[in-house]
Amino acid sequence: MGQFKELLSQQRAVILHGALGTELEARGYDISGELWSAKYLLNGSDAITKIHEAYVLAGADIITTSTYQASLASLQGVGISKKEAESLIIKSVELAKIVRKTAWEKIEETAKSTRIYPLISGDVGPYAAYLADGSEYTGDYGQISKETLKDFHRSRIALFLKAGVDLLALETMPNLLEIKALIELLVEEFPDTEVYLSITSQDGESLSDGTDLKEMVRLVQQCPQIVALGVNCSSPTVCEKVLSQLVNLTSLPLVAYPNSGEVYHGETQTWHASDSAMHEIASYHKRWQEKFEQLTLVGGCCRTRPDDIEKIRESLSIS
């Protein structure tokens, strides 16, 4: 590894892959159930590759694997054997590699000269994704130990590295204990891995579990493998507040990929309208690029689509 950190130092804006589940729903696929969009790793992986390709053609510089919900625990929890679960996680990386090659071949040569060959990010979703109860937005995991969280994440990270990802996305993290567990894993067991860490927040001043952002940043600064830090799947308004805090707390490159501003109801796994969902994501990014010099990794999370990624690229004058 090393490509990711170098890219962040050289490029003002790096465009992330957008939402997978949202796009599957928009294309008529059913993502209900415990595995959500990850169930299409089992059957219908063509749906995943087509969406990966759509994001690359729209301007994404990073392809994120379809594993937000696909941990060994979640896959085995629906009756899949450990061996098959491991194969599916590796398959997610192989699908991304195939798309990287085929989508790149479809991009015009003049456009290639202004873009990077996409990197592949192993998506390490939070323990909340396994719980499938909306706890990404509360950070409430009940009584759980740090060792349990380390055990939950260890196998998937190891499989990603075996399959040859370029970086890891530790994304949608709502809970300080989980971040501690991941940092210990990185430092003790995966010292050569490059990652970005992206949290969720409900108020712009703390993690979703209520931990002050200052405490979270102090912890992150102890881990050299975390080469970018930020926020995702919070509303644009909350993301802006988080960025305003982080620029005063860290010199790391910053990450921001908000959801649409709609509100998620974990009990029903549905999104509902909100006053925060008023403007296109691209308009926020344009303002943030002018306001936050450290902001480097940009994109959209839930309820955003390839058109949003294309508009973000256009708004940032990335040809």
Coordinates of C-alpha atoms in Angstrom, one line a residue:
M1 CA 0.0 0.0 0.0
G2 CA 1.0 3.6 -0.1
Q3 CA -1.0 4.8 -3.2
F4 CA -3.8 6.2 -1.1
K5 CA -1.8 8.4 1.1
E6 CA 0.2 9.6 -1.9
L7 CA -3.0 10.4 -3.8
L8 CA -4.3 12.5 -0.9
S9 CA -1.1 14.5 -0.8
Q10 CA -1.3 15.2 -4.6
Q11 CA -4.9 15.7 -5.4
R12 CA -7.2 18.5 -4.1
A13 CA -10.4 16.4 -4.5
V14 CA -10.8 12.6 -4.6
I15 CA -14.3 11.5 -5.5
L16 CA -15.8 8.5 -3.6
H17 CA -18.2 5.8 -4.8
G18 CA -21.9 6.7 -3.9
A19 CA -24.7 4.7 -2.3
L20 CA -25.2 1.1 -3.4
G21 CA -28.5 0.2 -1.7
T22 CA -30.2 3.4 -2.9
E23 CA -29.2 2.7 -6.5
L24 CA -30.3 -1.0 -6.2
E25 CA -33.7 0.2 -5.0
A26 CA -33.9 2.8 -7.8
R27 CA -33.3 0.0 -10.3
G28 CA -36.1 -2.1 -8.9
Y29 CA -34.2 -4.5 -6.6
D30 CA -35.5 -5.5 -3.2
I31 CA -33.0 -4.7 -0.4
S32 CA -35.2 -5.6 2.6
G33 CA -33.9 -8.1 5.1
E34 CA -30.8 -8.4 7.3
L35 CA -28.3 -8.4 4.5
W36 CA -29.7 -5.4 2.6
S37 CA -27.8 -4.8 -0.6
A38 CA -25.2 -7.4 0.4
K39 CA -27.6 -10.2 -0.5
Y40 CA -26.8 -9.5 -4.2
L41 CA -23.3 -10.9 -3.6
L42 CA -25.1 -14.2 -3.3
N43 CA -27.3 -13.9 -6.3
G44 CA -27.4 -11.2 -9.0
S45 CA -23.9 -9.8 -8.7
D46 CA -24.4 -8.3 -12.2
A47 CA -26.5 -5.7 -10.4
I48 CA -23.5 -4.8 -8.2
T49 CA -21.0 -4.6 -11.1
K50 CA -23.4 -2.4 -13.2
I51 CA -23.7 0.0 -10.3
H52 CA -19.9 0.1 -9.6
E53 CA -19.5 0.9 -13.3
A54 CA -22.1 3.6 -13.2
Y55 CA -20.2 5.4 -10.4
V56 CA -16.8 5.1 -12.1
L57 CA -18.3 6.5 -15.4
A58 CA -19.9 9.3 -13.4
G59 CA -16.5 10.2 -12.0
A60 CA -15.7 8.2 -8.9
D61 CA -12.0 7.7 -8.2
I62 CA -12.5 5.0 -5.6
I63 CA -14.7 1.8 -5.9
T64 CA -16.1 0.8 -2.6
T65 CA -16.8 -2.9 -2.2
S66 CA -20.4 -4.1 -1.6
T67 CA -19.7 -5.2 1.9
Y68 CA -21.1 -2.6 4.2
Q69 CA -23.5 -5.3 5.6
A70 CA -21.4 -8.3 4.6
S71 CA -19.4 -9.4 7.6
L72 CA -18.8 -13.0 8.5
A73 CA -21.2 -12.6 11.4
S74 CA -24.0 -11.2 9.2
L75 CA -23.5 -13.8 6.4
Q76 CA -23.3 -16.7 8.8
G77 CA -26.3 -15.3 10.6
V78 CA -28.5 -16.1 7.6
G79 CA -27.2 -19.6 7.3
I80 CA -24.2 -19.2 5.0
S81 CA -21.2 -21.3 5.9
K82 CA -18.0 -19.6 7.1
K83 CA -16.1 -20.8 4.0
E84 CA -18.8 -19.4 1.7
A85 CA -19.0 -16.2 3.7
E86 CA -15.2 -15.7 3.3
S87 CA -15.5 -16.4 -0.5
L88 CA -18.3 -13.8 -0.8
I89 CA -16.1 -11.1 0.8
I90 CA -13.2 -11.9 -1.5
K91 CA -15.7 -12.0 -4.4
S92 CA -16.7 -8.4 -3.6
V93 CA -13.1 -7.3 -4.2
E94 CA -12.8 -9.4 -7.4
L95 CA -16.0 -7.7 -8.7
A96 CA -14.6 -4.3 -8.0
K97 CA -11.3 -5.2 -9.8
I98 CA -13.3 -6.4 -12.9
V99 CA -15.3 -3.2 -13.0
R100 CA -12.2 -1.1 -12.6
K101 CA -10.7 -2.6 -15.8
T102 CA -13.9 -2.6 -17.9
A103 CA -15.2 0.8 -16.8
W104 CA -11.8 2.4 -17.4
E105 CA -11.7 1.0 -20.9
K106 CA -15.0 2.9 -21.6
I107 CA -13.7 6.3 -20.6
E108 CA -12.4 8.5 -23.4
E109 CA -8.6 9.0 -23.5
T110 CA -8.9 12.7 -23.0
A111 CA -10.8 12.2 -19.8
K112 CA -8.4 9.6 -18.6
S113 CA -5.6 12.1 -18.7
T114 CA -7.3 14.1 -16.0
R115 CA -8.3 11.2 -13.8
I116 CA -6.6 8.5 -11.7
Y117 CA -7.0 4.8 -12.3
P118 CA -9.6 4.0 -9.6
L119 CA -8.5 2.6 -6.3
I120 CA -10.4 -0.2 -4.5
S121 CA -11.6 0.4 -1.0
G122 CA -12.6 -2.5 1.3
D123 CA -15.8 -1.3 3.0
V124 CA -15.7 -2.0 6.7
G125 CA -19.1 -1.1 7.9
P126 CA -19.8 -0.8 11.6
Y127 CA -21.1 -3.4 14.0
A128 CA -24.4 -1.4 13.7
A129 CA -24.8 -2.8 10.2
Y130 CA -24.8 -6.3 11.6
L131 CA -27.4 -5.3 14.2
A132 CA -29.5 -3.8 11.4
D133 CA -31.5 -1.7 13.8
G134 CA -30.5 1.9 12.9
S135 CA -27.8 2.1 15.6
E136 CA -25.5 3.8 13.1
Y137 CA -27.4 6.9 14.2
T138 CA -27.4 6.2 18.0
G139 CA -24.1 4.3 18.6
D140 CA -26.1 2.2 21.1
Y141 CA -24.6 -1.3 21.0
G142 CA -25.8 -2.3 24.5
Q143 CA -23.4 -4.3 26.6
I144 CA -20.5 -5.3 24.3
S145 CA -16.8 -5.7 24.8
K146 CA -13.9 -4.3 22.9
E147 CA -12.6 -7.8 22.2
T148 CA -16.0 -8.8 20.7
L149 CA -15.8 -5.8 18.4
K150 CA -12.2 -6.7 17.4
D151 CA -13.3 -10.3 16.7
F152 CA -16.2 -9.0 14.5
H153 CA -13.9 -6.8 12.3
R154 CA -10.7 -8.9 12.2
S155 CA -11.7 -11.5 9.7
R156 CA -13.2 -9.2 7.1
I157 CA -10.1 -6.9 7.2
A158 CA -7.8 -9.8 6.8
L159 CA -9.8 -11.1 3.8
F160 CA -9.8 -7.6 2.1
L161 CA -6.0 -7.5 2.4
K162 CA -5.6 -11.0 1.1
A163 CA -7.8 -10.1 -1.9
G164 CA -5.7 -7.0 -2.6
V165 CA -7.6 -3.8 -1.8
D166 CA -5.8 -0.5 -2.0
L167 CA -7.3 0.9 1.2
L168 CA -9.9 0.3 3.8
A169 CA -13.0 2.5 4.4
L170 CA -13.9 2.3 8.1
E171 CA -17.1 4.1 7.6
T172 CA -20.3 5.2 9.3
M173 CA -18.7 4.6 12.8
P174 CA -21.0 5.8 15.6
N175 CA -19.3 4.4 18.7
L176 CA -16.0 5.2 20.4
L177 CA -15.4 1.7 21.7
E178 CA -15.7 0.4 18.2
I179 CA -13.2 3.0 17.0
K180 CA -10.8 1.9 19.8
A181 CA -11.2 -1.7 18.8
L182 CA -10.4 -0.9 15.1
I183 CA -7.4 1.2 16.0
E184 CA -5.9 -1.6 18.1
L185 CA -6.5 -4.0 15.3
L186 CA -4.7 -1.8 12.8
V187 CA -1.7 -1.0 15.0
E188 CA -1.2 -4.5 16.4
E189 CA -2.3 -6.8 13.4
F190 CA -2.5 -4.7 10.2
P191 CA 0.4 -2.2 10.5
D192 CA 0.8 -1.7 6.7
T193 CA -2.8 -0.9 6.0
E194 CA -4.0 2.6 4.9
V195 CA -7.5 3.6 5.9
Y196 CA -9.8 6.5 6.2
L197 CA -12.1 6.7 9.2
S198 CA -15.6 8.3 8.8
I199 CA -18.0 8.8 11.7
T200 CA -21.6 9.5 12.1
S201 CA -22.9 12.4 14.2
Q202 CA -26.3 13.8 15.0
D203 CA -25.4 17.2 16.3
G204 CA -22.1 18.0 14.6
E205 CA -20.2 18.1 17.9
S206 CA -20.1 14.5 19.0
L207 CA -20.2 10.9 17.7
S208 CA -23.6 9.4 17.5
D209 CA -23.0 7.7 20.9
G210 CA -22.4 11.2 22.5
T211 CA -18.6 11.1 22.6
D212 CA -17.1 14.6 22.1
L213 CA -15.2 14.9 18.8
K214 CA -12.1 16.1 20.6
E215 CA -11.8 12.7 22.4
M216 CA -12.3 10.8 19.2
V217 CA -9.6 12.9 17.4
R218 CA -7.1 12.4 20.2
L219 CA -7.6 8.6 19.8
V220 CA -7.3 8.7 16.0
Q221 CA -4.1 10.7 16.1
Q222 CA -2.4 7.7 17.8
C223 CA -2.9 5.6 14.7
P224 CA -0.7 6.3 11.7
Q225 CA -2.7 4.0 9.5
I226 CA -5.6 6.4 9.5
V227 CA -4.6 8.8 6.8
A228 CA -7.9 10.7 6.5
L229 CA -10.7 11.5 8.9
G230 CA -14.3 12.7 8.5
V231 CA -18.0 12.1 8.5
N232 CA -20.6 10.3 6.4
C233 CA -24.3 9.4 6.3
S234 CA -25.2 12.4 8.4
S235 CA -27.2 15.3 7.0
P236 CA -25.3 17.9 5.0
T237 CA -26.0 20.4 7.8
V238 CA -24.4 18.1 10.4
C239 CA -21.5 17.2 8.2
E240 CA -20.7 20.9 7.8
K241 CA -20.7 21.3 11.6
V242 CA -18.4 18.3 12.0
L243 CA -16.0 19.6 9.4
S244 CA -15.9 23.0 11.2
Q245 CA -14.8 21.1 14.3
L246 CA -12.3 18.9 12.6
V247 CA -10.3 21.6 10.9
N248 CA -9.4 22.9 14.4
L249 CA -8.6 19.5 15.8
T250 CA -6.5 17.7 13.1
S251 CA -4.2 18.4 10.2
L252 CA -5.3 15.1 8.4
P253 CA -7.1 15.3 5.1
L254 CA -10.8 15.4 5.7
V255 CA -13.6 13.2 4.4
A256 CA -17.2 14.2 3.8
Y257 CA -20.0 12.2 2.1
P258 CA -23.4 13.1 3.5
N259 CA -26.7 11.5 3.0
S260 CA -29.4 13.4 1.3
G261 CA -30.6 14.9 4.6
E262 CA -33.6 12.6 4.8
V263 CA -34.1 10.8 8.1
Y264 CA -33.7 7.0 8.5
H265 CA -36.1 5.0 10.6
G266 CA -34.3 1.8 11.8
E267 CA -37.4 0.0 12.9
T268 CA -38.9 0.0 9.4
Q269 CA -35.6 0.4 7.4
T270 CA -37.1 3.4 5.5
W271 CA -36.2 7.0 4.8
H272 CA -38.5 10.0 5.4
A273 CA -38.5 13.6 4.2
S274 CA -36.7 16.2 6.2
D275 CA -36.2 20.0 6.0
S276 CA -32.5 19.2 5.7
A277 CA -33.0 17.6 2.3
M278 CA -33.3 20.9 0.4
H279 CA -30.3 21.2 -1.9
E280 CA -28.3 19.0 -4.2
I281 CA -25.2 17.4 -2.5
A282 CA -23.0 19.0 -5.2
S283 CA -23.9 22.5 -4.0
Y284 CA -22.7 21.7 -0.5
H285 CA -19.5 20.3 -1.8
K286 CA -18.8 23.3 -3.8
R287 CA -19.1 25.5 -0.7
W288 CA -17.1 23.1 1.5
Q289 CA -14.2 23.0 -1.0
E290 CA -14.0 26.8 -0.7
K291 CA -14.4 26.8 3.1
F292 CA -12.4 23.7 4.2
E293 CA -8.9 23.5 2.6
Q294 CA -8.3 20.1 4.1
L295 CA -11.4 18.5 2.6
T296 CA -10.1 16.0 0.1
L297 CA -12.3 12.9 0.0
V298 CA -15.8 13.9 -1.2
G299 CA -19.0 12.2 -2.3
G300 CA -22.5 11.1 -1.3
C301 CA -23.9 8.4 1.0
C302 CA -27.5 7.1 1.4
R303 CA -30.1 8.5 -1.0
T304 CA -27.5 9.7 -3.5
R305 CA -27.0 8.3 -6.9
P306 CA -24.5 8.4 -9.9
D307 CA -25.9 11.6 -11.1
D308 CA -25.0 13.2 -7.8
I309 CA -21.4 12.0 -8.2
E310 CA -21.2 13.4 -11.7
K311 CA -22.6 16.8 -10.5
I312 CA -20.0 16.8 -7.6
R313 CA -17.2 16.3 -10.1
E314 CA -18.6 19.1 -12.3
S315 CA -19.1 21.5 -9.4
L316 CA -15.5 21.1 -8.3
S317 CA -14.3 21.8 -11.8
I318 CA -12.7 18.3 -12.1
S319 CA -12.8 17.5 -15.8

